[in-house]
Short mmCIF file of C-alpha atoms in Angstrom, two decimals:
data_model
loop_
_atom_site.label_atom_id
_atom_site.label_comp_id
_atom_site.label_asym_id
_atom_site.label_seq_id
_atom_site.Cartn_x
_atom_site.Cartn_y
_atom_site.Cartn_z
CA UNK A 166 4.25 -6.49 65.42
CA UNK A 167 6.06 -3.85 67.23
CA UNK A 168 6.43 -3.99 70.90
CA UNK A 169 8.61 -0.26 70.77
CA UNK A 170 7.70 2.70 69.69
CA UNK A 171 11.23 4.02 70.61
CA UNK A 172 15.05 3.03 70.43
CA UNK A 173 18.01 5.22 71.46
CA UNK A 174 21.36 3.09 71.29
CA UNK A 175 24.53 5.36 71.98
CA UNK A 176 28.19 4.71 73.81
CA UNK A 177 29.17 6.21 76.61
CA UNK A 178 31.94 5.53 78.52
CA UNK A 179 33.24 2.82 75.96
CA UNK A 180 29.46 0.72 77.05
CA UNK A 181 27.09 0.44 74.01
CA UNK A 182 23.03 1.48 75.29
CA UNK A 183 19.79 1.45 74.67
CA UNK A 184 16.57 3.17 75.60
CA UNK A 185 13.62 1.14 74.10
CA UNK A 186 9.61 2.94 75.05
CA UNK A 187 7.13 -0.33 75.06
CA UNK A 188 4.10 -0.20 76.14
CA UNK A 189 3.87 -3.82 76.68
CA UNK A 190 4.85 -5.32 80.29
CA UNK A 191 8.88 -6.42 80.34
CA UNK A 192 8.04 -10.49 80.20
CA UNK A 193 7.65 -9.50 76.49
CA UNK A 194 9.58 -7.41 75.83
CA UNK A 195 12.49 -10.30 76.67
CA UNK A 196 10.01 -12.65 75.00
CA UNK A 197 10.92 -10.26 71.54
CA UNK A 198 14.48 -10.25 72.77
CA UNK A 199 14.80 -13.32 72.65
CA UNK A 200 13.43 -14.13 70.00
CA UNK A 201 15.78 -11.97 67.89
CA UNK A 202 18.43 -13.66 69.55
CA UNK A 203 19.29 -10.43 71.30
CA UNK A 204 19.15 -11.19 75.06
CA UNK A 205 21.77 -12.94 75.20
CA UNK A 206 23.94 -10.12 74.16
CA UNK A 207 22.19 -8.11 77.31
CA UNK A 208 24.09 -7.56 80.80
CA UNK A 209 21.76 -5.75 81.99
CA UNK A 210 18.04 -3.95 81.52
CA UNK A 211 17.11 -2.57 83.94
CA UNK A 212 13.11 0.13 83.89
CA UNK A 213 13.41 3.56 83.69
CA UNK A 214 10.64 6.37 84.08
CA UNK A 215 12.64 9.62 83.40
CA UNK A 216 9.92 10.98 80.86
CA UNK A 217 6.57 8.82 80.83
CA UNK A 218 5.31 11.75 80.54
CA UNK A 219 3.42 10.51 77.45
CA UNK A 220 2.83 7.07 78.95
CA UNK A 221 4.19 3.61 78.42
CA UNK A 222 7.17 1.47 80.07
CA UNK A 223 11.08 2.02 79.43
CA UNK A 224 13.77 -0.18 79.28
CA UNK A 225 17.72 0.64 79.11
CA UNK A 226 19.66 -2.08 77.96
CA UNK A 227 23.92 -1.80 78.59
CA UNK A 228 24.58 -4.81 76.06
CA UNK A 229 27.68 -7.08 76.67
CA UNK A 230 31.59 -5.29 75.71
CA UNK A 231 31.31 -8.06 72.75
CA UNK A 232 28.45 -6.32 71.63
CA UNK A 233 28.86 -3.62 68.13
CA UNK A 234 26.01 -1.37 66.61
CA UNK A 235 26.29 -3.79 63.90
CA UNK A 236 25.02 -7.06 65.98
CA UNK A 237 21.77 -4.60 67.22
CA UNK A 238 20.14 -4.34 63.71
CA UNK A 239 17.61 -6.37 64.89
CA UNK A 240 16.46 -4.13 67.82
CA UNK A 241 14.37 -2.34 64.65
CA UNK A 242 12.65 -4.73 64.19
CA UNK A 243 11.40 -4.71 67.75
#
């Protein structure tokens, strides 16, 4: 079962970022990232609350410099 309802991934200033919207606690999201082999690719993970009018939690991930878009195919399985 997916834990993330929306995923945005983009590059900015030569860095790769993703924003995830979910209704699960952060620890469950981290566990899922770990199970998919993605947690070790994250440099930082921060909560964000810019557009939470529809509920849920938002997390922004800055990926490590060595991470490429193709490395993030498993994000779709979140």
